[in-house]
Amino acid sequence: MPLPKTMSPPPRIQILEVMPQVDCGRYPVKRVAGERVDVHARIFRDGHEALGAAVRYRPPGASRWLELPLQPVGNDHWSGSFAVDRPGTWSFRIEAWTDRVASFQDELRRKVEAKQEDLSGELAEGAVLLGRSSLTVEEALSPRRGDPAGPASSEVFEVDVDRELARFGSWYELFPRSWGGFDGVRKLLPDFAELGFDVVYLPPVHPIGVSNRKGRNNTLVAAAGDPGSPWAIGNADGGHEAIDPGLGTVAQFERLCAEARKHGIEIAIDFAIQCSPDHPWLKQHPEWFNRRPDGTLKYAENPPKRYQDIYNVNFDSDDWKGLWSALRDVVLLWVERGVTVFRVDNPHTKPVAFWQWLIDEVRRDHPDVIFLAEAFTRPAMMTTLGKAGFAQSYTYFTWKNTRWELLELVGQWLDWKEIYRPNAFVNTPDILHEYLQHGGPPAFEARLVLAGTLCPTYGIYSGFERYENVPVREGSEEYLDSEKYEIKQRRLDGPLLPLVKALNTARRENPALQRVDNITFLETENEQLLGYLKRTEANDVIVVVNLDPAATQRGVCILPVGTGLPPAYRVRDLLTDAEWTWHIGRNYVELPPGKSHVLRVL
């Protein structure tokens, strides 16, 4: 091996195992504004010299690095932290150095303690180091400022910081055409706010194609008056930049967004990269679409599902740069109109590099924008989308209904916590799980409480609060008379709404329910009872849910001594206001079908 081509010898300090990092620093870790980034590293060098270390960090858009010291915690490990106070990409690195003064003093102190008598040579060296003509032992060992030398630095790592809504929020999904358009939704904003929702999510609001339009219950031929699926985007009125005239105007949409913000609510819209046969892009940019050898367009399919009313774009097009730029411009246009949250349809079927570029492009000037990935797919792709910049992702929650399935699911969330934030929707227009189909109201209650207490971010699709549970056929997860293909007359008056309000109130008032990484599962001695403790420094919440929608279940909830709770303590149920005295150890629990305890430790 040739000698290094540097004028000075290489640094003698080793900086290893820097945390947090993802894939050796290839991707940023995730945080939200107001949190601290806990930094750890193993730092050492040959010899016995004393070291100093610091974390240097830089806020988004800043040119100057800030610095905070790291402290040794034993066995060459050092730790510290810094606060991130605004969204954007933060940078940090570890720096370490040899402290010549501390090293000299440490060596001198050990020789004094060893009763060495002749220290003249050491004191002469110390005098030169400290800029003195002479030096006594007492003077040499007095507290002094360090003298750094031989610095070393780690590589630079990044932290992707979002605002709090990326970590914690309650979502309500609705089709605005079933609520009187934009103005009808706007009139209900005070009610959504009273219920505790943070986001109202609208499926695509664009003009809907006429060619190959689907009819009721996904029939291939639409009857007169059938509105079609909002995901079949585009007709003569425009494409992704336009609004379906039946919903309102651009001005009415912007008013909806502005009014929502006044109520503490944000309007999220769907970003679906697909086109109806009538989308203007098919004539303006035919090269953006996939064609068969005979020249015909290939409609979208996900066997056994077929989407004859939708064409996918071709990301392998020779004009891929033009396509990428057009899609970015669509997002930026809606940001200008007041949208800061995008639910992205099927991002796992588009190139990861595209998403990384698009999200970077948008968030460079609009760091508050949040992207939610509707990615029901393999774990590797779900987590990679998180690494690429998605602030949240849909989860497998709708299909996890037993105790062991839920334990496995949350364990996965914890494993992915640096790169992936879950959003636990209880149902969607596409997913009506058999647990809800056959479990009746108790199943809806249990799933609501599980979603809202296991996961900091959760959502419901309208109809859930009314216990809608009839599938189009046995064995299907599609709704009968699905709202995707027809207009309903919706009202915000379902019998589950009082529980929704109580749950959202509990979530807002208890920081322990606003995180995913603070959970301890508790033994219940009953497979139908799921118990867990969620805690922050000043807030402890115990949850027990009866997973059985058909029968009352009895068991215990065991609080281990290791939780640090007192031998006896009062708890208040945040859903009913009932109070009990609980203890370390075994606590008897009896819950009717689908019922829950959400207990705050007082």
Coordinates of N, CA, C and O in Angstrom, one line a residue, residues 163 165 171 182 199-203 205-206 240 243 250 253-258 260-261 265-271 330-344 362-363 366-372:
R163 N -42.7 18.6 10.3 CA -43.4 19.2 11.4 C -44.2 18.1 12.1 O -44.3 17.0 11.7
L165 N -47.2 17.3 12.5 CA -48.3 16.5 11.9 C -47.8 15.3 11.2 O -48.6 14.3 10.9
W171 N -57.0 11.6 11.0 CA -57.4 11.8 9.6 C -58.8 11.3 9.4 O -59.3 10.3 10.0
F182 N -67.0 21.3 -2.4 CA -66.1 22.0 -1.5 C -66.9 22.8 -0.5 O -66.5 22.9 0.7
V199 N -56.7 16.3 9.9 CA -56.6 16.3 8.5 C -57.9 15.8 7.9 O -58.5 14.8 8.3
V200 N -58.4 16.5 6.9 CA -59.6 16.0 6.1 C -59.0 15.7 4.7 O -58.5 16.5 4.0
Y201 N -59.0 14.4 4.3 CA -58.4 13.9 3.1 C -59.4 13.7 2.0 O -60.4 13.0 2.2
L202 N -59.2 14.3 0.8 CA -60.0 14.2 -0.3 C -59.4 13.3 -1.4 O -58.3 13.6 -1.8
P203 N -60.1 12.2 -1.9 CA -59.6 11.5 -3.1 C -59.5 12.5 -4.2 O -59.9 13.7 -4.1
V205 N -59.6 15.2 -6.9 CA -60.7 16.3 -7.1 C -60.7 16.8 -8.5 O -61.3 17.8 -8.8
H206 N -60.1 16.0 -9.4 CA -59.9 16.5 -10.8 C -61.1 16.0 -11.7 O -61.9 15.2 -11.3
H240 N -54.6 16.9 -14.3 CA -54.2 17.0 -12.8 C -54.2 18.4 -12.3 O -54.2 18.6 -11.0
I243 N -59.9 21.1 -11.7 CA -60.9 20.7 -10.7 C -62.2 20.2 -11.3 O -62.6 20.9 -12.3
V250 N -61.7 26.7 -8.4 CA -60.4 26.8 -7.7 C -60.6 27.7 -6.5 O -60.0 27.5 -5.5
F253 N -62.1 25.9 -3.7 CA -61.1 25.0 -3.1 C -60.1 25.8 -2.2 O -59.8 25.4 -1.1
E254 N -59.6 26.9 -2.7 CA -58.7 27.7 -1.9 C -59.3 28.2 -0.6 O -58.7 28.3 0.4
R255 N -60.6 28.6 -0.7 CA -61.3 29.0 0.4 C -61.5 27.9 1.4 O -61.4 28.1 2.7
L256 N -61.7 26.7 0.9 CA -61.8 25.5 1.8 C -60.5 25.3 2.6 O -60.5 25.1 3.8
C257 N -59.4 25.4 1.9 CA -58.1 25.2 2.6 C -57.9 26.3 3.6 O -57.4 26.0 4.7
A258 N -58.2 27.5 3.3 CA -58.0 28.6 4.2 C -58.9 28.5 5.4 O -58.4 28.7 6.5
A260 N -60.1 25.8 6.6 CA -59.7 24.6 7.4 C -58.5 25.0 8.3 O -58.5 24.6 9.5
R261 N -57.6 25.8 7.8 CA -56.5 26.2 8.7 C -56.9 27.0 9.9 O -56.3 26.9 10.9
I265 N -57.2 22.5 11.0 CA -57.4 21.3 10.1 C -56.6 21.6 8.8 O -56.6 22.8 8.3
E266 N -56.0 20.6 8.2 CA -55.4 20.7 6.9 C -56.2 19.8 5.9 O -56.6 18.7 6.2
I267 N -56.3 20.3 4.7 CA -56.9 19.6 3.6 C -55.8 18.8 2.8 O -54.9 19.4 2.3
A268 N -55.9 17.5 2.8 CA -55.0 16.7 2.1 C -55.7 16.2 0.8 O -56.9 16.0 0.8
I269 N -55.0 16.1 -0.3 CA -55.5 15.7 -1.6 C -54.7 14.5 -2.0 O -53.6 14.2 -1.6
D270 N -55.3 13.7 -3.0 CA -54.7 12.6 -3.5 C -53.9 13.0 -4.7 O -54.3 13.7 -5.6
F271 N -52.6 12.5 -4.8 CA -51.8 12.6 -5.9 C -51.6 11.3 -6.6 O -50.9 10.4 -6.1
V330 N -47.2 19.9 -11.1 CA -48.6 19.6 -10.6 C -48.6 19.8 -9.1 O -49.5 20.4 -8.5
V331 N -47.7 19.1 -8.4 CA -47.6 19.2 -7.0 C -47.4 20.7 -6.5 O -48.1 21.1 -5.6
L332 N -46.5 21.4 -7.1 CA -46.2 22.7 -6.7 C -47.5 23.6 -7.0 O -47.7 24.6 -6.2
L333 N -48.2 23.4 -8.0 CA -49.5 24.1 -8.3 C -50.4 24.0 -7.1 O -51.0 25.0 -6.6
W334 N -50.6 22.7 -6.6 CA -51.5 22.5 -5.5 C -51.0 23.1 -4.2 O -51.8 23.5 -3.3
V335 N -49.7 23.1 -4.1 CA -49.1 23.8 -2.9 C -49.5 25.2 -2.9 O -49.9 25.8 -1.9
E336 N -49.4 25.9 -4.1 CA -49.8 27.3 -4.2 C -51.2 27.5 -3.8 O -51.6 28.5 -3.3
R337 N -52.1 26.5 -4.1 CA -53.5 26.6 -3.8 C -53.8 26.3 -2.3 O -55.0 26.4 -1.9
G338 N -52.8 26.0 -1.5 CA -53.0 25.8 -0.1 C -52.9 24.4 0.4 O -53.1 24.1 1.6
V339 N -52.4 23.4 -0.4 CA -52.3 22.1 0.0 C -50.9 21.8 0.6 O -49.9 22.2 -0.1
T340 N -50.8 21.3 1.7 CA -49.5 21.0 2.3 C -49.4 19.5 2.7 O -48.4 19.1 3.3
V341 N -50.4 18.7 2.4 CA -50.4 17.3 2.7 C -50.9 16.5 1.4 O -52.0 16.8 0.9
F342 N -50.1 15.6 1.0 CA -50.5 14.8 -0.2 C -50.5 13.3 0.2 O -49.5 12.8 0.7
R343 N -51.6 12.6 -0.1 CA -51.7 11.2 0.0 C -51.4 10.7 -1.4 O -52.1 11.0 -2.4
V344 N -50.3 9.9 -1.6 CA -49.8 9.5 -2.9 C -50.3 8.1 -3.1 O -50.1 7.2 -2.4
V362 N -39.8 19.6 -4.0 CA -40.9 20.3 -3.4 C -40.5 20.9 -2.0 O -40.8 22.0 -1.7
R363 N -39.8 20.0 -1.2 CA -39.6 20.4 0.2 C -38.4 21.4 0.3 O -38.2 22.0 1.4
H366 N -40.6 24.3 0.3 CA -41.8 24.1 1.0 C -41.6 23.0 2.0 O -42.2 21.9 1.9
P367 N -40.7 23.2 3.0 CA -40.4 22.1 3.9 C -41.5 21.6 4.8 O -41.4 20.5 5.4
D368 N -42.6 22.4 4.8 CA -43.8 21.9 5.6 C -44.6 20.9 4.9 O -45.5 20.3 5.5
V369 N -44.4 20.6 3.6 CA -45.2 19.7 2.9 C -44.9 18.2 3.4 O -43.8 17.8 3.6
I370 N -46.0 17.5 3.5 CA -46.0 16.1 4.0 C -46.5 15.2 2.9 O -47.6 15.5 2.3
F371 N -45.8 14.1 2.7 CA -46.2 13.1 1.7 C -46.5 11.8 2.4 O -45.7 11.3 3.2
L372 N -47.8 11.2 2.2 CA -48.2 10.0 2.8 C -48.2 8.9 1.7 O -48.8 9.1 0.6

